[in-house]
């Protein structure tokens, strides 16, 4: 069973309290002031990429759809708000009937983005849209940060498999979301069974140092594992002496031993020594898996080493130094009245310190050069130029409150690979640099 197809939340019956106090007080004031029903458009974007990053990765879109579908103010939630006097009774009555009935569109999951890209657009009444700000940003900021780190690690790995194994380095629910985002970004498997159950991601794992230490000798531990799991298992060889462990592993499992894992020490040196030793022992097909606090730079440094797969934990689930994508959710257009037919007019915050916003409902296209390689992210308002009509990036996600774009996670994973391959080659450089595509604004 793949529970991802059911559209269920990870562990909670409602997402309605995944919001900030002031979202509800704004709704109360808007209801009292008669502006709550004004048609409004909010956009999610980021003003900058993390320092040195060349592109961002959209991840968490599917989880946003789940969160919106489960955004319900159930009786116990309403009672909590009443007891805390967060909002008044008329507002509680309005919340009791809350269902998002608007429209959501945006970059499909797995797509890349740049500063100013309108990653997601939420349109409906002011009150129904403003409530979703925190939960949408919480999901997209976390998942996109992890997916961007995963993408860079996948580039550094040069096609070698990557194992996500960061569950013990973050919050238990964040771990599930991180495994999902890592899979979108290019990881092959996860150690987290909850992620496997929830999203159908392949799971892997064999043993830790504790299993070796449980036994009187390393040989006893290897024998027990091989007898239980077969010779194709992965044996952990750095509990005591690596060379002796490799010798024992091959003696116990035979030359058909599946893999050995190295989790400490000078990984570059050890990988070469272990590969030579395995070959000399006749275990030429035995793979070498390395772990131990890897990031994209450590993975890249092992490119010339005889390593077959990498396991990554802490650096992956924390965004490799950038745990948020710094996305914001801003009102960019609203009607002057509650008349459903009232035209929208652009609005934007004016601020010092780099927090300027661009008003108006936007479209986005990625302009290719003569060779079909992307050369600019074009963001505009008004009519779409004819030459860009076939290069628009946004898709419908929710229409009239109904989800219209649920998809298998593999689709987002495959989309990311295509999107990354369509960027200039410099996008895959790990050295610090500016975004690989400039963002061009055009108004209509």
Short mmCIF file of C-alpha atoms in Angstrom, two decimals:
data_model
loop_
_atom_site.label_atom_id
_atom_site.label_comp_id
_atom_site.label_asym_id
_atom_site.label_seq_id
_atom_site.Cartn_x
_atom_site.Cartn_y
_atom_site.Cartn_z
CA UNK A 1 0.00 0.00 0.00
CA UNK A 2 1.26 3.48 -0.87
CA UNK A 3 -0.43 5.82 1.60
CA UNK A 4 0.81 8.85 -0.33
CA UNK A 5 -2.01 8.19 -2.79
CA UNK A 6 -4.55 8.67 0.01
CA UNK A 7 -3.69 12.31 0.64
CA UNK A 8 -3.30 11.79 4.39
CA UNK A 9 -1.38 14.04 6.81
CA UNK A 10 1.67 12.51 8.45
CA UNK A 11 0.39 12.34 12.02
CA UNK A 12 -2.30 14.93 12.74
CA UNK A 13 -6.03 15.04 11.96
CA UNK A 14 -6.02 18.78 11.25
CA UNK A 15 -3.50 21.37 10.11
CA UNK A 16 -5.60 24.36 11.21
CA UNK A 17 -3.35 25.28 14.13
CA UNK A 18 -0.20 25.16 12.02
CA UNK A 19 -0.60 28.91 11.80
CA UNK A 20 0.30 32.05 13.70
CA UNK A 21 -1.92 33.80 16.21
CA UNK A 22 -2.04 36.98 14.16
CA UNK A 23 -3.48 35.22 11.13
CA UNK A 24 -6.68 34.66 13.14
CA UNK A 25 -6.76 38.15 14.61
CA UNK A 26 -6.42 39.58 11.08
CA UNK A 27 -9.41 37.51 10.03
CA UNK A 28 -11.41 38.81 12.99
CA UNK A 29 -10.57 42.42 12.18
CA UNK A 30 -11.30 41.90 8.48
CA UNK A 31 -14.67 40.30 9.24
CA UNK A 32 -15.60 43.20 11.49
CA UNK A 33 -14.32 45.76 8.97
CA UNK A 34 -16.14 44.22 6.01
CA UNK A 35 -12.97 43.42 4.02
CA UNK A 36 -12.66 39.69 4.70
CA UNK A 37 -14.40 38.75 1.43
CA UNK A 38 -12.31 40.94 -0.84
CA UNK A 39 -10.77 38.86 -3.61
CA UNK A 40 -7.02 38.67 -3.00
CA UNK A 41 -3.90 37.10 -4.48
CA UNK A 42 -0.90 36.01 -2.41
CA UNK A 43 2.39 34.84 -3.91
CA UNK A 44 5.23 32.78 -2.48
CA UNK A 45 8.72 33.81 -3.58
CA UNK A 46 12.21 34.36 -2.27
CA UNK A 47 14.21 37.53 -2.66
CA UNK A 48 17.53 35.69 -2.74
CA UNK A 49 19.04 32.25 -2.81
CA UNK A 50 21.30 31.10 0.02
CA UNK A 51 24.75 32.59 -0.40
CA UNK A 52 26.67 30.93 -3.18
CA UNK A 53 23.82 28.70 -4.41
CA UNK A 54 23.14 28.62 -8.15
CA UNK A 55 19.47 27.49 -8.12
CA UNK A 56 16.69 26.49 -5.76
CA UNK A 57 14.49 23.38 -5.85
CA UNK A 58 10.73 23.44 -5.31
CA UNK A 59 9.77 20.69 -2.86
CA UNK A 60 6.85 20.11 -0.53
CA UNK A 61 4.10 20.97 -3.02
CA UNK A 62 2.35 17.65 -2.48
CA UNK A 63 2.50 18.17 1.28
CA UNK A 64 1.02 21.65 0.85
CA UNK A 65 -1.93 20.11 -0.96
CA UNK A 66 -2.43 17.68 1.93
CA UNK A 67 -2.20 20.53 4.44
CA UNK A 68 -4.78 22.66 2.62
CA UNK A 69 -7.15 19.69 2.32
CA UNK A 70 -6.85 19.05 6.07
CA UNK A 71 -7.10 22.68 7.19
CA UNK A 72 -10.26 22.28 9.30
CA UNK A 73 -11.26 23.93 12.58
CA UNK A 74 -12.63 20.96 14.46
CA UNK A 75 -14.68 21.36 17.68
CA UNK A 76 -11.74 20.80 20.04
CA UNK A 77 -9.68 23.36 18.12
CA UNK A 78 -12.47 25.92 18.29
CA UNK A 79 -12.82 25.28 22.01
CA UNK A 80 -9.08 25.87 22.48
CA UNK A 81 -9.37 29.20 20.65
CA UNK A 82 -12.41 30.12 22.73
CA UNK A 83 -10.73 29.31 26.05
CA UNK A 84 -7.64 31.32 25.11
CA UNK A 85 -9.81 34.19 23.82
CA UNK A 86 -7.77 34.27 20.63
CA UNK A 87 -10.76 35.50 18.59
CA UNK A 88 -14.38 36.46 19.25
CA UNK A 89 -17.52 34.34 18.80
CA UNK A 90 -18.46 35.64 15.31
CA UNK A 91 -14.98 34.70 14.12
CA UNK A 92 -15.22 31.26 15.72
CA UNK A 93 -18.49 30.70 13.89
CA UNK A 94 -16.81 31.67 10.61
CA UNK A 95 -13.86 29.37 11.31
CA UNK A 96 -16.17 26.44 12.04
CA UNK A 97 -17.29 26.49 8.41
CA UNK A 98 -13.82 27.15 6.95
CA UNK A 99 -12.92 25.34 3.79
CA UNK A 100 -10.45 26.71 1.29
CA UNK A 101 -12.53 27.25 -1.85
CA UNK A 102 -10.06 29.30 -3.84
CA UNK A 103 -7.39 28.54 -6.42
CA UNK A 104 -3.73 27.63 -6.05
CA UNK A 105 -1.19 27.47 -8.86
CA UNK A 106 2.57 27.39 -8.94
CA UNK A 107 5.79 25.79 -10.06
CA UNK A 108 5.31 22.01 -10.10
CA UNK A 109 7.24 20.05 -7.50
CA UNK A 110 10.82 19.29 -8.52
CA UNK A 111 11.12 22.39 -10.70
CA UNK A 112 14.01 24.78 -10.07
CA UNK A 113 13.49 28.42 -9.12
CA UNK A 114 15.39 31.69 -8.77
CA UNK A 115 15.06 34.98 -6.84
CA UNK A 116 11.67 36.51 -7.61
CA UNK A 117 10.17 33.35 -9.11
CA UNK A 118 6.44 33.23 -8.23
CA UNK A 119 6.75 29.75 -6.76
CA UNK A 120 3.13 29.53 -5.62
CA UNK A 121 0.03 31.72 -6.07
CA UNK A 122 -2.96 31.51 -3.70
CA UNK A 123 -6.17 33.27 -4.80
CA UNK A 124 -9.49 33.60 -3.01
CA UNK A 125 -10.98 35.83 -0.36
CA UNK A 126 -8.54 37.63 1.91
CA UNK A 127 -9.68 35.69 4.97
CA UNK A 128 -9.43 32.22 3.46
CA UNK A 129 -6.02 32.90 1.92
CA UNK A 130 -4.30 34.67 4.79
CA UNK A 131 -4.89 31.70 7.10
CA UNK A 132 -2.70 29.47 4.93
CA UNK A 133 0.43 31.63 5.06
CA UNK A 134 2.29 29.91 7.89
CA UNK A 135 1.59 26.30 6.98
CA UNK A 136 2.50 26.87 3.32
CA UNK A 137 5.75 28.63 4.19
CA UNK A 138 6.62 26.09 6.87
CA UNK A 139 6.38 23.24 4.38
CA UNK A 140 7.96 24.90 1.35
CA UNK A 141 10.84 26.51 3.27
CA UNK A 142 11.85 23.27 4.96
CA UNK A 143 11.36 20.87 2.06
CA UNK A 144 12.90 23.15 -0.56
CA UNK A 145 15.99 23.67 1.60
CA UNK A 146 16.49 19.91 1.97
CA UNK A 147 15.80 19.25 -1.72
CA UNK A 148 18.34 21.89 -2.78
CA UNK A 149 20.99 20.28 -0.59
CA UNK A 150 20.03 16.84 -1.95
CA UNK A 151 20.32 18.08 -5.52
CA UNK A 152 23.81 19.43 -4.94
CA UNK A 153 24.83 16.16 -3.31
CA UNK A 154 23.39 14.20 -6.24
CA UNK A 155 25.46 16.31 -8.62
CA UNK A 156 28.57 15.70 -6.52
CA UNK A 157 27.87 11.95 -6.41
CA UNK A 158 28.00 11.71 -10.22
CA UNK A 159 25.33 9.06 -10.50
CA UNK A 160 26.35 6.99 -7.49
CA UNK A 161 23.40 6.14 -5.20
CA UNK A 162 22.68 8.29 -2.16
CA UNK A 163 21.04 7.03 1.02
CA UNK A 164 19.10 9.45 3.24
CA UNK A 165 19.80 8.61 6.88
CA UNK A 166 19.14 11.77 8.91
CA UNK A 167 16.10 10.77 10.97
CA UNK A 168 17.95 10.88 14.27
CA UNK A 169 19.30 14.35 13.55
CA UNK A 170 15.99 16.23 13.37
CA UNK A 171 12.40 16.28 14.66
CA UNK A 172 10.59 13.01 14.01
CA UNK A 173 8.04 14.54 11.62
CA UNK A 174 10.68 16.71 9.95
CA UNK A 175 12.62 13.52 9.30
CA UNK A 176 9.75 12.11 7.25
CA UNK A 177 9.42 15.34 5.27
CA UNK A 178 13.19 15.52 4.78
CA UNK A 179 13.33 11.99 3.38
CA UNK A 180 10.58 12.91 0.92
CA UNK A 181 12.37 16.11 -0.14
CA UNK A 182 15.68 14.29 -0.48
CA UNK A 183 14.05 11.76 -2.80
CA UNK A 184 12.77 14.62 -4.99
CA UNK A 185 16.29 16.08 -5.04
CA UNK A 186 17.94 12.87 -6.22
CA UNK A 187 18.46 10.48 -3.29
CA UNK A 188 17.66 6.84 -4.01
CA UNK A 189 16.64 5.43 -0.64
CA UNK A 190 15.96 6.31 3.00
CA UNK A 191 16.59 4.61 6.32
CA UNK A 192 13.35 6.09 7.73
CA UNK A 193 10.53 3.53 7.73
CA UNK A 194 7.87 6.18 8.31
CA UNK A 195 8.93 7.84 5.06
CA UNK A 196 8.81 4.49 3.31
CA UNK A 197 5.30 3.82 4.62
CA UNK A 198 3.99 7.31 3.97
CA UNK A 199 5.53 8.00 0.56
CA UNK A 200 6.62 4.66 -0.87
CA UNK A 201 10.32 5.59 -0.84
CA UNK A 202 12.59 2.50 -0.90
CA UNK A 203 14.09 1.81 2.54
CA UNK A 204 17.44 0.23 3.38
CA UNK A 205 19.49 -0.68 6.44
CA UNK A 206 21.43 -3.53 8.04
CA UNK A 207 23.29 -2.98 11.31
CA UNK A 208 25.07 -0.44 13.49
CA UNK A 209 28.16 -0.64 15.68
CA UNK A 210 25.95 -1.72 18.57
CA UNK A 211 25.29 -5.05 16.84
CA UNK A 212 29.01 -5.75 16.54
CA UNK A 213 29.63 -4.72 20.14
CA UNK A 214 26.83 -7.01 21.29
CA UNK A 215 28.85 -10.06 20.25
CA UNK A 216 32.00 -11.50 21.79
CA UNK A 217 33.89 -11.17 18.50
CA UNK A 218 33.46 -9.34 15.23
CA UNK A 219 33.35 -12.71 13.47
CA UNK A 220 30.39 -13.75 15.61
CA UNK A 221 28.55 -10.55 14.67
CA UNK A 222 29.24 -10.96 10.95
CA UNK A 223 28.24 -14.62 11.07
CA UNK A 224 24.93 -13.82 12.75
CA UNK A 225 24.14 -11.09 10.24
CA UNK A 226 25.04 -13.17 7.19
CA UNK A 227 23.06 -16.15 8.47
CA UNK A 228 20.07 -13.86 9.00
CA UNK A 229 20.26 -11.65 5.90
CA UNK A 230 22.35 -13.60 3.41
CA UNK A 231 25.73 -12.93 1.86
CA UNK A 232 24.36 -9.96 -0.07
CA UNK A 233 24.11 -7.92 3.13
CA UNK A 234 26.27 -4.90 4.05
CA UNK A 235 28.77 -5.43 6.88
CA UNK A 236 30.02 -2.50 8.95
CA UNK A 237 33.82 -2.81 9.08
CA UNK A 238 35.14 0.10 11.16
CA UNK A 239 34.22 -0.95 14.71
CA UNK A 240 37.77 -2.11 15.50
CA UNK A 241 40.42 -2.64 12.80
CA UNK A 242 39.20 -2.05 9.24
CA UNK A 243 41.65 -4.35 7.45
CA UNK A 244 41.00 -7.23 9.85
CA UNK A 245 37.23 -6.65 9.60
CA UNK A 246 37.32 -6.76 5.78
CA UNK A 247 39.29 -10.00 5.88
CA UNK A 248 36.82 -11.53 8.34
CA UNK A 249 33.82 -10.27 6.38
CA UNK A 250 34.95 -12.02 3.19
CA UNK A 251 35.81 -15.18 5.10
CA UNK A 252 32.33 -15.26 6.63
CA UNK A 253 30.24 -14.16 3.64
CA UNK A 254 32.47 -15.33 0.83
CA UNK A 255 33.43 -13.39 -2.30
CA UNK A 256 29.73 -12.72 -2.93
CA UNK A 257 29.54 -10.29 0.00
CA UNK A 258 27.18 -7.49 -1.01
CA UNK A 259 28.91 -4.47 0.53
CA UNK A 260 31.01 -3.11 3.34
CA UNK A 261 30.32 0.18 5.08
CA UNK A 262 32.95 2.59 6.41
CA UNK A 263 31.66 5.14 8.93
CA UNK A 264 34.78 6.85 10.27
CA UNK A 265 38.38 7.74 9.57
CA UNK A 266 40.05 9.04 6.43
CA UNK A 267 37.39 7.91 3.99
CA UNK A 268 39.46 8.62 0.87
CA UNK A 269 42.44 6.60 2.09
CA UNK A 270 40.32 3.82 3.56
CA UNK A 271 38.20 3.44 0.42
CA UNK A 272 41.30 2.85 -1.70
CA UNK A 273 42.80 0.41 0.81
CA UNK A 274 39.54 -1.51 1.23
CA UNK A 275 38.99 -1.72 -2.51
CA UNK A 276 42.46 -3.16 -3.02
CA UNK A 277 41.98 -5.62 -0.19
CA UNK A 278 38.57 -6.77 -1.43
CA UNK A 279 39.95 -7.32 -4.93
CA UNK A 280 42.87 -9.31 -3.56
CA UNK A 281 40.45 -11.48 -1.59
CA UNK A 282 38.40 -12.17 -4.71
CA UNK A 283 35.45 -9.98 -3.66
CA UNK A 284 35.66 -7.80 -6.75
CA UNK A 285 31.91 -7.13 -6.88
CA UNK A 286 31.58 -6.19 -3.22
CA UNK A 287 30.53 -2.55 -3.02
CA UNK A 288 31.91 0.11 -0.68
CA UNK A 289 29.47 2.41 1.10
CA UNK A 290 30.73 5.41 3.07
CA UNK A 291 28.93 7.48 5.67
CA UNK A 292 30.22 9.81 8.46
CA UNK A 293 28.93 13.42 8.36
CA UNK A 294 29.11 13.85 4.59
CA UNK A 295 28.04 16.96 2.70
CA UNK A 296 28.26 17.83 -0.99
CA UNK A 297 31.89 18.95 -0.67
CA UNK A 298 32.97 15.75 1.08
CA UNK A 299 31.13 13.72 -1.54
CA UNK A 300 32.85 15.65 -4.33
CA UNK A 301 36.23 15.05 -2.69
CA UNK A 302 35.57 11.31 -2.97
CA UNK A 303 34.77 11.44 -6.68
CA UNK A 304 38.00 9.66 -7.62
CA UNK A 305 37.72 7.14 -4.78
CA UNK A 306 36.36 3.60 -5.33
CA UNK A 307 33.12 4.43 -3.49
CA UNK A 308 29.85 2.91 -4.71
CA UNK A 309 27.28 4.72 -2.54
CA UNK A 310 27.03 7.43 0.09
CA UNK A 311 24.92 7.70 3.24
CA UNK A 312 24.12 11.25 4.35
CA UNK A 313 22.39 12.44 7.51
CA UNK A 314 22.93 15.67 9.41
CA UNK A 315 24.03 17.92 6.56
CA UNK A 316 21.14 16.78 4.37
CA UNK A 317 18.27 17.27 6.81
CA UNK A 318 19.62 20.69 7.83
CA UNK A 319 19.92 21.94 4.26
CA UNK A 320 23.71 21.68 4.26
CA UNK A 321 24.10 24.90 6.22
CA UNK A 322 20.96 26.57 4.90
CA UNK A 323 17.94 25.08 6.76
CA UNK A 324 15.42 27.44 5.17
CA UNK A 325 14.78 28.66 1.64
CA UNK A 326 13.77 32.11 3.00
CA UNK A 327 10.50 32.13 1.07
CA UNK A 328 7.84 34.72 1.91
CA UNK A 329 4.06 34.90 1.32
CA UNK A 330 2.95 38.35 0.23
CA UNK A 331 -0.31 39.97 -0.86
CA UNK A 332 0.32 41.19 -4.41
CA UNK A 333 -3.19 42.08 -5.60
CA UNK A 334 -6.64 42.66 -4.13
CA UNK A 335 -10.06 43.99 -5.07
CA UNK A 336 -11.42 47.27 -3.73
CA UNK A 337 -14.71 45.71 -2.65
CA UNK A 338 -16.30 42.37 -1.83
CA UNK A 339 -17.99 42.24 -5.22
CA UNK A 340 -16.74 38.99 -6.83
CA UNK A 341 -16.46 40.83 -10.14
CA UNK A 342 -14.44 43.74 -8.79
CA UNK A 343 -11.12 44.08 -10.63
CA UNK A 344 -7.84 43.31 -8.90
CA UNK A 345 -5.30 46.03 -8.39
CA UNK A 346 -1.62 45.51 -7.61
CA UNK A 347 -0.38 46.13 -4.06
CA UNK A 348 3.14 45.88 -2.67
CA UNK A 349 5.06 46.61 0.49
CA UNK A 350 7.54 49.45 0.29
CA UNK A 351 10.43 49.01 2.69
CA UNK A 352 14.05 49.77 3.32
CA UNK A 353 16.60 47.02 3.75
CA UNK A 354 15.98 44.83 0.73
CA UNK A 355 12.41 43.81 1.60
CA UNK A 356 10.76 45.35 -1.42
CA UNK A 357 8.00 43.40 -3.15
CA UNK A 358 6.72 43.61 -6.71
CA UNK A 359 2.96 44.02 -6.94
CA UNK A 360 0.60 42.41 -9.42
CA UNK A 361 -0.40 38.89 -10.39
CA UNK A 362 2.59 37.36 -12.13
CA UNK A 363 3.38 34.73 -14.71
CA UNK A 364 6.78 33.11 -15.13
CA UNK A 365 8.60 31.60 -18.09
CA UNK A 366 12.09 30.21 -18.62
CA UNK A 367 13.51 31.56 -21.85
CA UNK A 368 15.83 29.18 -23.74
CA UNK A 369 18.71 30.17 -25.96
CA UNK A 370 19.21 28.94 -29.52
CA UNK A 371 20.52 25.61 -28.22
CA UNK A 372 17.55 25.03 -25.92
CA UNK A 373 19.51 25.82 -22.74
CA UNK A 374 17.78 28.15 -20.27
CA UNK A 375 19.16 31.68 -20.34
CA UNK A 376 16.74 33.70 -18.16
CA UNK A 377 13.84 33.44 -15.73
CA UNK A 378 11.28 35.93 -17.02
CA UNK A 379 8.67 37.15 -14.53
CA UNK A 380 5.92 39.45 -15.72
CA UNK A 381 2.46 40.89 -15.28
CA UNK A 382 -0.15 41.38 -17.96
CA UNK A 383 -0.06 39.60 -21.30
CA UNK A 384 2.45 36.83 -21.90
CA UNK A 385 4.65 37.53 -24.96
CA UNK A 386 3.93 35.06 -27.76
CA UNK A 387 7.52 33.83 -27.84
CA UNK A 388 7.27 32.75 -24.20
CA UNK A 389 3.84 31.13 -24.31
CA UNK A 390 5.31 27.64 -24.68
CA UNK A 391 7.77 28.15 -21.83
CA UNK A 392 5.44 29.03 -18.94
CA UNK A 393 6.31 27.38 -15.65
CA UNK A 394 3.21 27.50 -13.46
CA UNK A 395 0.52 24.83 -13.36
CA UNK A 396 -2.88 24.57 -11.68
CA UNK A 397 -2.77 22.85 -8.30
CA UNK A 398 -6.16 23.63 -6.74
CA UNK A 399 -9.29 24.90 -8.49
CA UNK A 400 -12.36 25.99 -6.53
CA UNK A 401 -10.99 24.27 -3.48
CA UNK A 402 -10.49 20.95 -5.25
CA UNK A 403 -7.01 19.46 -5.73
CA UNK A 404 -6.32 18.97 -9.45
CA UNK A 405 -2.61 18.12 -9.52
CA UNK A 406 -1.90 15.26 -7.17
CA UNK A 407 0.91 13.11 -8.58
CA UNK A 408 3.29 10.29 -7.73
CA UNK A 409 6.48 11.34 -5.98
CA UNK A 410 8.53 9.80 -8.79
CA UNK A 411 7.06 12.40 -11.16
CA UNK A 412 8.54 15.25 -9.10
CA UNK A 413 11.87 13.42 -8.87
CA UNK A 414 12.02 12.95 -12.64
CA UNK A 415 10.93 16.55 -13.24
CA UNK A 416 13.78 17.85 -11.12
CA UNK A 417 16.35 15.91 -13.11
CA UNK A 418 14.97 17.34 -16.37
CA UNK A 419 14.86 20.87 -14.98
CA UNK A 420 18.42 20.70 -13.68
CA UNK A 421 19.66 19.24 -16.97
CA UNK A 422 18.07 22.19 -18.79
CA UNK A 423 20.20 24.75 -16.94
CA UNK A 424 23.61 26.02 -18.04
CA UNK A 425 26.44 23.67 -17.10
CA UNK A 426 27.72 26.08 -14.46
CA UNK A 427 24.61 25.31 -12.39
CA UNK A 428 26.28 22.11 -11.23
CA UNK A 429 29.43 23.78 -9.96
CA UNK A 430 29.76 23.58 -6.19
CA UNK A 431 31.92 26.67 -6.00
CA UNK A 432 30.20 29.81 -4.78
CA UNK A 433 28.54 31.95 -7.40
CA UNK A 434 25.51 33.96 -8.41
CA UNK A 435 22.22 32.35 -9.49
CA UNK A 436 22.86 30.62 -12.79
CA UNK A 437 19.92 32.44 -14.43
CA UNK A 438 19.11 36.14 -14.12
CA UNK A 439 15.55 37.10 -13.25
CA UNK A 440 14.08 39.58 -15.72
CA UNK A 441 10.92 41.52 -14.86
CA UNK A 442 8.48 42.77 -17.44
CA UNK A 443 5.22 44.63 -16.85
CA UNK A 444 2.10 44.72 -18.98
#
